[in-house]
Coordinates of C-alpha atoms and ligand atoms in Angstrom, one line a residue:
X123 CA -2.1 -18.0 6.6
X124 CA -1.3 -14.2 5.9
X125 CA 0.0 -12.5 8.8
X126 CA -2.6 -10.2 8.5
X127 CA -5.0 -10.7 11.7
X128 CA -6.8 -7.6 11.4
X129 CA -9.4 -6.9 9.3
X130 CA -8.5 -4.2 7.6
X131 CA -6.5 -4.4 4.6
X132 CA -2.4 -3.6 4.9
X133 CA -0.4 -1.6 2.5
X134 CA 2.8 -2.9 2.2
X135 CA 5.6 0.6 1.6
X136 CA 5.9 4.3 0.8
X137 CA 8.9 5.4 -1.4
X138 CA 10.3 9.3 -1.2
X139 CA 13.3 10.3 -3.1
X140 CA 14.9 14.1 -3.8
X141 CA 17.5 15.1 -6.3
X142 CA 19.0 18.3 -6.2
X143 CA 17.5 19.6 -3.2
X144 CA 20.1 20.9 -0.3
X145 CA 19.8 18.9 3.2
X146 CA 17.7 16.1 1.0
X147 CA 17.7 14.4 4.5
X148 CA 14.9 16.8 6.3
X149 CA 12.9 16.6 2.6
X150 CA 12.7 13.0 2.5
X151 CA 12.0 12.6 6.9
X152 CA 8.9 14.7 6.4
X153 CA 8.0 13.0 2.9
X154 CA 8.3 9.8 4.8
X155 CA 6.0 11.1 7.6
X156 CA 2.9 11.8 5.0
X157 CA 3.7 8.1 4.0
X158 CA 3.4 6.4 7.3
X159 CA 0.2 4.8 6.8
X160 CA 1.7 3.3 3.7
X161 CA 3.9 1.0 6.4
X162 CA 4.4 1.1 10.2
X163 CA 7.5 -1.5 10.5
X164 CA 10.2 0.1 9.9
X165 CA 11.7 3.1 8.1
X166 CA 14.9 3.8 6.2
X167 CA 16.6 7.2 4.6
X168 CA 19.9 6.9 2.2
X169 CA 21.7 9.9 1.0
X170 CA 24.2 11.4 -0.9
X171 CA 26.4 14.6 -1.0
X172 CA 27.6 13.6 -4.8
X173 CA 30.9 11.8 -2.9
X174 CA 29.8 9.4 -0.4
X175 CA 26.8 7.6 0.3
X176 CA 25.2 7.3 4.4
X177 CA 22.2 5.8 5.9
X178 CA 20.1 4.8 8.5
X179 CA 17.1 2.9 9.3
X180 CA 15.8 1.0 12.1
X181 CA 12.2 -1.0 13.0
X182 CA 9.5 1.7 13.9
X183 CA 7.6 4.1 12.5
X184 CA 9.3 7.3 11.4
X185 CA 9.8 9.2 14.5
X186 CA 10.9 6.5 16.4
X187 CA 13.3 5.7 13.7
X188 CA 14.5 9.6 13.3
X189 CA 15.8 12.1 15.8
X190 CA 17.6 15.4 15.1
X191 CA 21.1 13.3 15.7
X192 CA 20.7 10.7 12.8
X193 CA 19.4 13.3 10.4
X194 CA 22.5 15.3 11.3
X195 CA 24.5 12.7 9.6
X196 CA 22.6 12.1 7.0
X197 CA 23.4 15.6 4.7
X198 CA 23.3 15.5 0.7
X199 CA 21.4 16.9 -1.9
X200 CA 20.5 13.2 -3.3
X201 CA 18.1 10.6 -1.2
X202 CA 16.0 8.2 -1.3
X203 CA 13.2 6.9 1.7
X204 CA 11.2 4.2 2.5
X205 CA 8.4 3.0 5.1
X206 CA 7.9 -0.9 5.1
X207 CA 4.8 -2.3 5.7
X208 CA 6.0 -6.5 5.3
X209 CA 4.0 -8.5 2.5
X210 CA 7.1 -10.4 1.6
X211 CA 9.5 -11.8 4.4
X212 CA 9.2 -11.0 8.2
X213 CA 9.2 -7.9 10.4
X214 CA 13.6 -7.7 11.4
X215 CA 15.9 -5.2 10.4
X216 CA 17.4 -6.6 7.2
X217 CA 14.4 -6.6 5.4
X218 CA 14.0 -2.8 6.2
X219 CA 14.9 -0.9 2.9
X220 CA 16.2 1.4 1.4
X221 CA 18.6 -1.8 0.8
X222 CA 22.3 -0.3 0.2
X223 CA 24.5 -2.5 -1.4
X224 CA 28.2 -2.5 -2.7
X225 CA 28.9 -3.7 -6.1
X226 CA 31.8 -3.7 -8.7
X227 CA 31.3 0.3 -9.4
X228 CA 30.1 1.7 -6.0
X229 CA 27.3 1.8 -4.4
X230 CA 23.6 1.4 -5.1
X231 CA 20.4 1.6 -2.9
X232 CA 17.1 0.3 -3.4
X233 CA 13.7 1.4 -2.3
X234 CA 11.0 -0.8 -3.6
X235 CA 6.6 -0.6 -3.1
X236 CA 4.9 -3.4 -4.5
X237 CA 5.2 -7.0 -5.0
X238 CA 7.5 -9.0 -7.6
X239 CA 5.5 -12.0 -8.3
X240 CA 8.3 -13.4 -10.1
X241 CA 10.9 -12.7 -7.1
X242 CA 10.6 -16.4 -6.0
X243 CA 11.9 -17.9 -9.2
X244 CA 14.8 -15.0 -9.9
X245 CA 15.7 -15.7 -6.3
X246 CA 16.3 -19.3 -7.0
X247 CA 18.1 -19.1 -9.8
X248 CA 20.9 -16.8 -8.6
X249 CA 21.3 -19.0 -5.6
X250 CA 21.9 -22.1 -8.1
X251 CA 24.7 -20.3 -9.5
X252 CA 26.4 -19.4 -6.0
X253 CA 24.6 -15.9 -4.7
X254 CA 24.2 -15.1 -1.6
X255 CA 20.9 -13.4 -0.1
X256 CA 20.5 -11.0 3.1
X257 CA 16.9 -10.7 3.0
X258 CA 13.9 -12.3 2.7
X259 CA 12.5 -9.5 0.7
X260 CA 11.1 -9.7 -2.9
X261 CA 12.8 -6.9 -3.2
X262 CA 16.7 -8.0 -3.1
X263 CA 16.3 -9.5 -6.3
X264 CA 16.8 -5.7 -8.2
X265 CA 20.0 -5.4 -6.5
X266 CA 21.0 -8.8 -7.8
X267 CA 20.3 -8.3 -11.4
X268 CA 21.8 -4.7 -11.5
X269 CA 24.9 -6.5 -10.0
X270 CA 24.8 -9.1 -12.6
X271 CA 27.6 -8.7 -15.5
X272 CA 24.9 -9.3 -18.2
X273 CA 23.1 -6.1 -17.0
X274 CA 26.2 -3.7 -16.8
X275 CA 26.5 -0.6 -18.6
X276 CA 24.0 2.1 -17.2
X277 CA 21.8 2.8 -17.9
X278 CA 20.6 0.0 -20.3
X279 CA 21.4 -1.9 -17.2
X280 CA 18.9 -0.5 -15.1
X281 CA 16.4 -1.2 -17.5
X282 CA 17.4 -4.3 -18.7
X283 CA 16.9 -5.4 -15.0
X284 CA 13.5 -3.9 -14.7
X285 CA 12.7 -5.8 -17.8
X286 CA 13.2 -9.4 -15.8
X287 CA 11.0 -8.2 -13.3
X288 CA 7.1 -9.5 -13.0
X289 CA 4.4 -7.9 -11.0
X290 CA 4.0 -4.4 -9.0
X291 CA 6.5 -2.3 -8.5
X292 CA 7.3 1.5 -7.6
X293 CA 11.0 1.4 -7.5
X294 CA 13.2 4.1 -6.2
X295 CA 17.4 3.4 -7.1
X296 CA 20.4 5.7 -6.1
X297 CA 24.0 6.0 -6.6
X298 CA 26.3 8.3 -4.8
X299 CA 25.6 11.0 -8.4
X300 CA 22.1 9.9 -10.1
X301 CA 18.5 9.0 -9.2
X302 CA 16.4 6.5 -11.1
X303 CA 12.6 6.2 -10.5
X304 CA 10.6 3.3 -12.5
X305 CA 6.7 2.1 -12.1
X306 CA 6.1 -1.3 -13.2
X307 CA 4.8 -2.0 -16.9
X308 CA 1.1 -2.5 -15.5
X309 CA 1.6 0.6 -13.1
X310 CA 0.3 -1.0 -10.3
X311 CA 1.3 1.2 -7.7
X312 CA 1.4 5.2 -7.5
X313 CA 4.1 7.1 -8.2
X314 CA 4.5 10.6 -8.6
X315 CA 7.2 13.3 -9.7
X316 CA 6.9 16.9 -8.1
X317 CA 9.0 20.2 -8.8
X318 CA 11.2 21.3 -5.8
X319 CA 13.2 24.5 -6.6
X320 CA 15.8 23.6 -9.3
X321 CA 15.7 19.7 -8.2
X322 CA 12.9 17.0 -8.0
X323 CA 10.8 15.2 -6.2
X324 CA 9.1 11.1 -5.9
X325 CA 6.8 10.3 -4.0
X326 CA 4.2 7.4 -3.9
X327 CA 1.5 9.7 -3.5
X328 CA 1.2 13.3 -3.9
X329 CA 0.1 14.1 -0.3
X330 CA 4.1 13.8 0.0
X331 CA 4.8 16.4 -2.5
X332 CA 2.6 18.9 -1.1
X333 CA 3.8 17.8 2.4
X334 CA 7.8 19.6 1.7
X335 CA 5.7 21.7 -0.8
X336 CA 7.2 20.5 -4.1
X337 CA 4.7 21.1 -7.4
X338 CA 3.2 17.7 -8.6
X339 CA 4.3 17.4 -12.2
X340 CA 3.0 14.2 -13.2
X341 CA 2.9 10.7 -12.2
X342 CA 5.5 8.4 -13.6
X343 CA 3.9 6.1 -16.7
X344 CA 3.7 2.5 -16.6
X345 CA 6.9 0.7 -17.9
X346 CA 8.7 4.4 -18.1
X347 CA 12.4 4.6 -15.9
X348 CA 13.1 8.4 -14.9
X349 CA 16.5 9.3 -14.8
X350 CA 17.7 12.4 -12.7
X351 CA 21.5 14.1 -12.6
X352 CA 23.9 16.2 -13.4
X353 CA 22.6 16.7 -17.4
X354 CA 18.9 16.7 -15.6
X355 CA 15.8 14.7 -15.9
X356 CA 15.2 12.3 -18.5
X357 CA 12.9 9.5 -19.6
X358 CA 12.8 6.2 -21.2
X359 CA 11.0 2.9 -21.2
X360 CA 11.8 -0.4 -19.8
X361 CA 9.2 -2.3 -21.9
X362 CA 7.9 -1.3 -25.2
X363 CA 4.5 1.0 -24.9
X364 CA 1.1 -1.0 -24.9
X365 CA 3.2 -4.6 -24.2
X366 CA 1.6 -4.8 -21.3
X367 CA -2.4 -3.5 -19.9
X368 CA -3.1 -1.2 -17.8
X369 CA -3.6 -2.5 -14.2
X370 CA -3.6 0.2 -11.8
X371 CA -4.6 -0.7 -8.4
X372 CA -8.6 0.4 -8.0
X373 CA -7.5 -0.4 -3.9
X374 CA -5.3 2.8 -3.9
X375 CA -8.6 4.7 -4.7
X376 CA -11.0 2.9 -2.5
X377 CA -8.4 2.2 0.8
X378 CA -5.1 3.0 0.6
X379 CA -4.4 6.2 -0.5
X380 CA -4.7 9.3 2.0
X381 CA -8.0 11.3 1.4
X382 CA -5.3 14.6 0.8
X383 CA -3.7 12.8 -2.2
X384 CA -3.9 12.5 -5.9
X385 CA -4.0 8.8 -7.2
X386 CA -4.1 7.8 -10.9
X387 CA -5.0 11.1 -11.7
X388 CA -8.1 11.4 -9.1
X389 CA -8.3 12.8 -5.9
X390 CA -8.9 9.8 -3.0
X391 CA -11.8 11.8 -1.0
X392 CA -13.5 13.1 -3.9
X393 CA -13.5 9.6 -5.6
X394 CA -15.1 8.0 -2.1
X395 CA -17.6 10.9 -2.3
X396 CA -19.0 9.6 -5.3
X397 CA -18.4 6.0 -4.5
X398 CA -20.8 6.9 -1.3
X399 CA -23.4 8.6 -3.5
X400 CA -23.6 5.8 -5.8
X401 CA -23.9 3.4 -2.9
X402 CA -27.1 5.3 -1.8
X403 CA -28.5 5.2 -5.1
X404 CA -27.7 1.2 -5.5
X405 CA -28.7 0.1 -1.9
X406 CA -31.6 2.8 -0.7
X407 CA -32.7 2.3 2.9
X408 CA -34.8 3.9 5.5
X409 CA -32.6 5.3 8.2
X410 CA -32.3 7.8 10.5
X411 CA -29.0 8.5 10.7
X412 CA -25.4 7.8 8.8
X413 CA -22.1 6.6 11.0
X414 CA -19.2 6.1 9.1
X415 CA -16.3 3.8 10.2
X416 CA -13.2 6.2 10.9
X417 CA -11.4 7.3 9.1
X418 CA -11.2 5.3 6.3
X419 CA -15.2 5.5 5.8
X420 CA -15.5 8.7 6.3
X421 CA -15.5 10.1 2.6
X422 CA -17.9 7.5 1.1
X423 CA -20.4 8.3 4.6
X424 CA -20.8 11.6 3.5
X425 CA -20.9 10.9 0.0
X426 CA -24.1 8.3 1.3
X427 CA -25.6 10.7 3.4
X428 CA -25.4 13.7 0.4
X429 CA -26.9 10.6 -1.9
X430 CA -29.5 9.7 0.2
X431 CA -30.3 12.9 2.5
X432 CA -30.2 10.7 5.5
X433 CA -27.8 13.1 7.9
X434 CA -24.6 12.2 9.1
X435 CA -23.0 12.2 12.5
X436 CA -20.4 10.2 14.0
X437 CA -21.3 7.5 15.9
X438 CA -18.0 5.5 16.4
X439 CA -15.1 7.6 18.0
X440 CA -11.6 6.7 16.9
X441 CA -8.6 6.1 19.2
X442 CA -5.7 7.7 17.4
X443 CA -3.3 6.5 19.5
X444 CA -3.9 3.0 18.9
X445 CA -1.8 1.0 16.3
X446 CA 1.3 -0.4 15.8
X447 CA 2.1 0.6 19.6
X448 CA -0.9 -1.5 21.0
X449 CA -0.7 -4.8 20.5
X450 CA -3.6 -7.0 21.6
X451 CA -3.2 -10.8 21.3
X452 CA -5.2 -11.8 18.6
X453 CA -7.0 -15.0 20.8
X454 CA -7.5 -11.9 23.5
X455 CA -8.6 -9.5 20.9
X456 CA -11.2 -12.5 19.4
X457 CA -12.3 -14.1 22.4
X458 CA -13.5 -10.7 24.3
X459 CA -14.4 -8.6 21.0
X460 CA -13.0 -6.2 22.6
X461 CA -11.8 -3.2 20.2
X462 CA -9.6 -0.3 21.6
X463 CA -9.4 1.4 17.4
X464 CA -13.1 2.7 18.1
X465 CA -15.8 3.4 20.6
X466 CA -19.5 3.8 20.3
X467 CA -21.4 7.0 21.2
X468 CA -24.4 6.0 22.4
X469 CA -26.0 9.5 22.5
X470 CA -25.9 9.5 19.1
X471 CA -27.1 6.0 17.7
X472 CA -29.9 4.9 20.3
X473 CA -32.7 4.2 19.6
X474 CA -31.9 5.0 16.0
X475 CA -31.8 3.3 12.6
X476 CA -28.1 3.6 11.7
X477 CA -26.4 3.1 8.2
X478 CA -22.6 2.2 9.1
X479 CA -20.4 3.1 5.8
X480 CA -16.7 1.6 5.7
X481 CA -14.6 1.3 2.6
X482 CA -14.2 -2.9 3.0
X483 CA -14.9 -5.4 5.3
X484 CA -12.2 -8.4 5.1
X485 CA -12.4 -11.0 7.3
X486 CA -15.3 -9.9 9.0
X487 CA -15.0 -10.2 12.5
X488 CA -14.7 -6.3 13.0
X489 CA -17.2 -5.5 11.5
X490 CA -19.5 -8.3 13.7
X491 CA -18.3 -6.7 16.6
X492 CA -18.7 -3.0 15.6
X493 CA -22.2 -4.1 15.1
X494 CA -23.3 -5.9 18.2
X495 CA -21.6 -3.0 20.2
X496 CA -24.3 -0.6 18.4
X497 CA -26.9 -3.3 19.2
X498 CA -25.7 -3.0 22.9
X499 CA -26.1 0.8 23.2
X500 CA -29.7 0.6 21.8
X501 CA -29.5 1.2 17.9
X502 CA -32.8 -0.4 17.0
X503 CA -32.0 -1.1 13.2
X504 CA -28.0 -1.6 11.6
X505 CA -27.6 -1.8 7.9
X506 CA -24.2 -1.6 6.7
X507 CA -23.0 -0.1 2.9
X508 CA -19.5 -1.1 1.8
X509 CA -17.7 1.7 -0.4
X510 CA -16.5 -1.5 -3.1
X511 CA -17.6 -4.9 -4.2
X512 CA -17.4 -8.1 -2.1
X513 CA -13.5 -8.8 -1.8
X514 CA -13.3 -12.7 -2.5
X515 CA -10.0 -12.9 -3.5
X516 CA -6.1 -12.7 -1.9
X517 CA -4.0 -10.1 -4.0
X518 CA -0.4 -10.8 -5.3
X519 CA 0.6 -7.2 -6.1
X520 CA 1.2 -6.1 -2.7
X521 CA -1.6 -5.9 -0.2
X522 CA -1.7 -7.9 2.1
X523 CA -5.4 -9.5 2.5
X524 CA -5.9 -12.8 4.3
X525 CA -6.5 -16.0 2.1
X526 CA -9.4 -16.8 0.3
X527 CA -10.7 -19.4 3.1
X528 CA -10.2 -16.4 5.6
X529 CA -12.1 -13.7 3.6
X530 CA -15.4 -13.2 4.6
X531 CA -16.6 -13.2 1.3
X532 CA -14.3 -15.5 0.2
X533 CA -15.1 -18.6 -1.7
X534 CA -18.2 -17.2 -3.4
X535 CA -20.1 -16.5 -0.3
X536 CA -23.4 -15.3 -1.2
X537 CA -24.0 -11.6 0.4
X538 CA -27.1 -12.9 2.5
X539 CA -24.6 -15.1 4.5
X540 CA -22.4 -12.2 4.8
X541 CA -25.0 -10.0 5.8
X542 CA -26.3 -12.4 8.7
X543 CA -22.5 -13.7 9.9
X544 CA -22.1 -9.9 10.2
X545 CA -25.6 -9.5 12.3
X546 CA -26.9 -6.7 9.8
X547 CA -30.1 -5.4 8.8
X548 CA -29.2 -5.3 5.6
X549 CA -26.0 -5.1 3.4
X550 CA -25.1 -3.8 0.2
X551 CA -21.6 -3.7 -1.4
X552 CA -20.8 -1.0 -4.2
X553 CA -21.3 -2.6 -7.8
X554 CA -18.1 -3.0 -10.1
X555 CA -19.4 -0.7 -12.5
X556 CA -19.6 1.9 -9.4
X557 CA -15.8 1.5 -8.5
X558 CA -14.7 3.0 -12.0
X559 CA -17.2 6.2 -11.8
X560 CA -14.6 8.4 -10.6
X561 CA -12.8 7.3 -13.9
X562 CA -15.4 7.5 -16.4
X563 CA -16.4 3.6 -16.4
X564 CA -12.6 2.9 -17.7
X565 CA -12.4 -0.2 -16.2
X566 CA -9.8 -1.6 -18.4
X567 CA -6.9 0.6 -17.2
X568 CA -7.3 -1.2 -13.9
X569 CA -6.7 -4.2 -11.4
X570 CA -9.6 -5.1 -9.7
X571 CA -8.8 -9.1 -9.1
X572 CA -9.5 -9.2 -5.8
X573 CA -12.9 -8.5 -6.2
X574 CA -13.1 -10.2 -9.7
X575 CA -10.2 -13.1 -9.8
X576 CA -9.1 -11.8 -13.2
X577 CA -5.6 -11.9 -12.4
X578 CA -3.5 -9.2 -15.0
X579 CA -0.1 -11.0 -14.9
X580 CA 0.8 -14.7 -14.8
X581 CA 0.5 -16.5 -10.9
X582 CA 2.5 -19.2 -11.6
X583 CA 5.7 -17.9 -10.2
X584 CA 4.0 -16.6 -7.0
X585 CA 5.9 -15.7 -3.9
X586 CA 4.0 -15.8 -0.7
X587 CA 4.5 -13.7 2.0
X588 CA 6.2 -16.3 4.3
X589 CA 8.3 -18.0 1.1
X590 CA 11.4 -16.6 1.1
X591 CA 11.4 -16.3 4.6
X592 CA 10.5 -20.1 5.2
X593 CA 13.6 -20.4 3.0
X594 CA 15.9 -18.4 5.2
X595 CA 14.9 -20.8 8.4
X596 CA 15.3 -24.0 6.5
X597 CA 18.9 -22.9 5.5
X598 CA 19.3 -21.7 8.7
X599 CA 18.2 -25.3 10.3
X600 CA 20.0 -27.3 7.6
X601 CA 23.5 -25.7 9.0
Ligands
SF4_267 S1 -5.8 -7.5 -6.5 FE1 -7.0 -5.8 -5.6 S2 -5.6 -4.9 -4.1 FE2 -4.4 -6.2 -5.4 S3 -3.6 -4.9 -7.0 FE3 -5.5 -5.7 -7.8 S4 -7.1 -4.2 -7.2 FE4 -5.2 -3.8 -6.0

């Protein structure tokens, strides 16, 4: 069972790096900060002055992690940061990156988004041949090939190291003089490269750029390794162009991303905008008003109500303040339904026929609460529109979504079953075809396996969430 309890869908990191840039330190803090929904568990900075390499990080979200002290020793022009959200090993303060670690010519540190798929079988065989492992991250295997003799001489090594790797990544890797920033060959995940003065910027989305007002450049290609120092920014690649397809993650565009960014090229709100209008235009319905489920619904409701000139208004009311600080126990949170994230304005909904909009329903039981609570307060009709396609499937590359037998749609569920487990009116997801509007139907260039099962890399070698961390207890048992 995924860790995952809630039903909404978990990102699993944001990465934030700055070359060149005096007191890198404050850069990469507020970077981090316009990445916190990217991961709430804990948050780590490295830097560099060119000499020496410091760093801190601790379990938390940003400002709980930072204060004006730690930052104070943390000066350099060269950094790397990181907010974790956990889809491989468990919430403690190893597994809390940037991971900085010591090997035959200095130091190195690590920030990784994504998930290796192949970490599981890399893992096993350096710890045949005698290596030791600190985390139960996916993510430790990097260090271990950059550390390994057969890799040495950078930079080849760097990207002969990349080239072992298998799945999604967005890495981020420092020494005390250079800064290397590499995207997986499928390009998965974001990544991004802003302008900042004479130096540069990475971010995994571009709301972080704008955020310590750096100029977005360009995102880094699938399979290409960016190289920044003293002789400046240059580029190779780590796999040979078109080895690999295109598998961009369409979840960054319907979920993940923030509304304010720029991801594969499109902006998040304006791509939910149209996922909304299409919705109206594939599900029609008689209604009187539109509610979206805030915040993440909030684009495609509008872009619903403009479809379908039913008006909007905002029905449910979000508690910002609840989140990682609150923590309900789940058997509490189930038995009594009770849900602190939203309330219901009843002024607005009674008596009314309400469309609810949200960008994915998971396992379900949410969203059968959200709309009992509506029944409750008098809405006489609830039909709800989904901003993407049924998700029936658990994905490898680095969200974290409950299994298949725990997805409300998993398992080939037929809608109508959803619909009435739910307690809607009616329910329509968007199509497939619908998702890749925003990109001019070119669904090839991306991953869309959780709502299809057309996996675009090999699962044999899949590490689970709890794999390498089951490994670390047995060890730890077998003493
Ligand atoms: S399976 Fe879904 S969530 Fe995972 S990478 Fe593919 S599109 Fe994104």
């Amino acid at each position: 069972m995924s860790d995952n309890q809630s039903d909404e869908p978990r990102e699993e990191c944001g990465v934030f790096g700055v070359y060149g840039v005096d007191e890198a330190q404050l850069h990469i803090h507020r970077g981090l900060f316009s990445l916190q929904h990217r991961g709430q568990e804990g948050a780590g900075i490295v830097i560099s002055d060119g000499e020496k390499i410091r760093s801190a990080k601790g379990l938390g979200l940003v400002n709980e992690v930072f204060n004006s002290e730690t930052l104070g020793r943390l000066k350099g022009h060269i950094g790397i940061g990181h907010t974790r959200y956990s889809t491989t090993g468990s919430t403690r303060i190893q597994n809390v990156q940037p991971l900085v670690v010591e090997c035959v010519d200095g130091l190195w540190a690590v920030a990784h988004n994504g998930n290796l798929v192949n970490a599981s079988k890399i893992r096993r065989m350096y710890q045949d041949s005698g290596a030791i492992f600190q985390t139960s991250t996916d993510s430790e295997v990097l260090v271990h090939l950059l550390a390994d003799p057969l890799f040495r001489s950078r930079p080849q090594r760097v990207a002969r190291a990349l080239g072992e790797l298998s799945g999604a990544f967005a890495f981020l890797v420092m020494t005390k003089d250079c800064l290397i920033a590499a995207r997986d060959p499928n390009g998965f995940r974001p990544l991004s490269i802003g302008r900042l003065g004479d130096g540069y910027v990475f971010a995994s989305e571009t709301c972080a750029l704008s955020q310590v007002g750096a100029e977005y450049m360009r995102d880094v290609c699938p399979g290409e390794m960016v190289i920044v120092d003293a002789a400046g920014m240059r580029c190779s690649r780590f796999t040979d162009e078109g080895e690999h397809a295109s598998a961009q993650c369409i979840f960054e565009v319907v979920y993940f991303a923030r509304p304010d960014s720029c991801v594969f090229g499109k902006n998040a709100h304006m791509a939910r905008v149209k996922y909304g209008m299409r919705l109206a235009e594939e599900y029609p319905v008689e209604a009187d008003i539109v509610i979206p489920v805030p915040d993440s619904g909030n684009s495609a409701a509008l872009g619903f109500s403009r479809g379908s000139g039913i008006p909007l208004d905002f029905g449910y009311i979000r508690n910002h303040y609840v989140g990682r600080t609150f923590i309900m126990p789940q058997q509490d949170a189930r038995a009594t339904g009770v849900d602190m994230k939203l309330s219901v304005l009843p002024e607005v909904v009674r008596g009314k026929r309400v469309v609810v909009v949200d960008d994915s329903i998971v396992r379900g039981t949410t969203m059968q609460h959200r709309i009992k609570r509506l029944r409750d307060v008098g809405a006489s009709e609830v039909h709800v529109r989904v901003s993407c396609p049924a998700i029936r499937n658990p994905c490898y590359y680095g969200i974290d979504f409950p299994t298949q037998e725990e997805l409300i749609a998993g398992l080939d569920r037929p809608i109508d079953e959803i619909r009435e487990s739910i307690g809607a009116d009616s329910l329509g997801y968007l199509s497939l075809d619908g998702l890749f509007i925003p990109f001019d139907g070119r669904k090839q260039d991306f991953c869309s396996a959780c709502f299809t099962g057309n996996y675009p890399t090999s699962t044999e070698h899949i590490c689970g969430k709890e794999e390498l961390e089951s490994r670390v207890s047995e060890l730890q048992l077998n003493l």
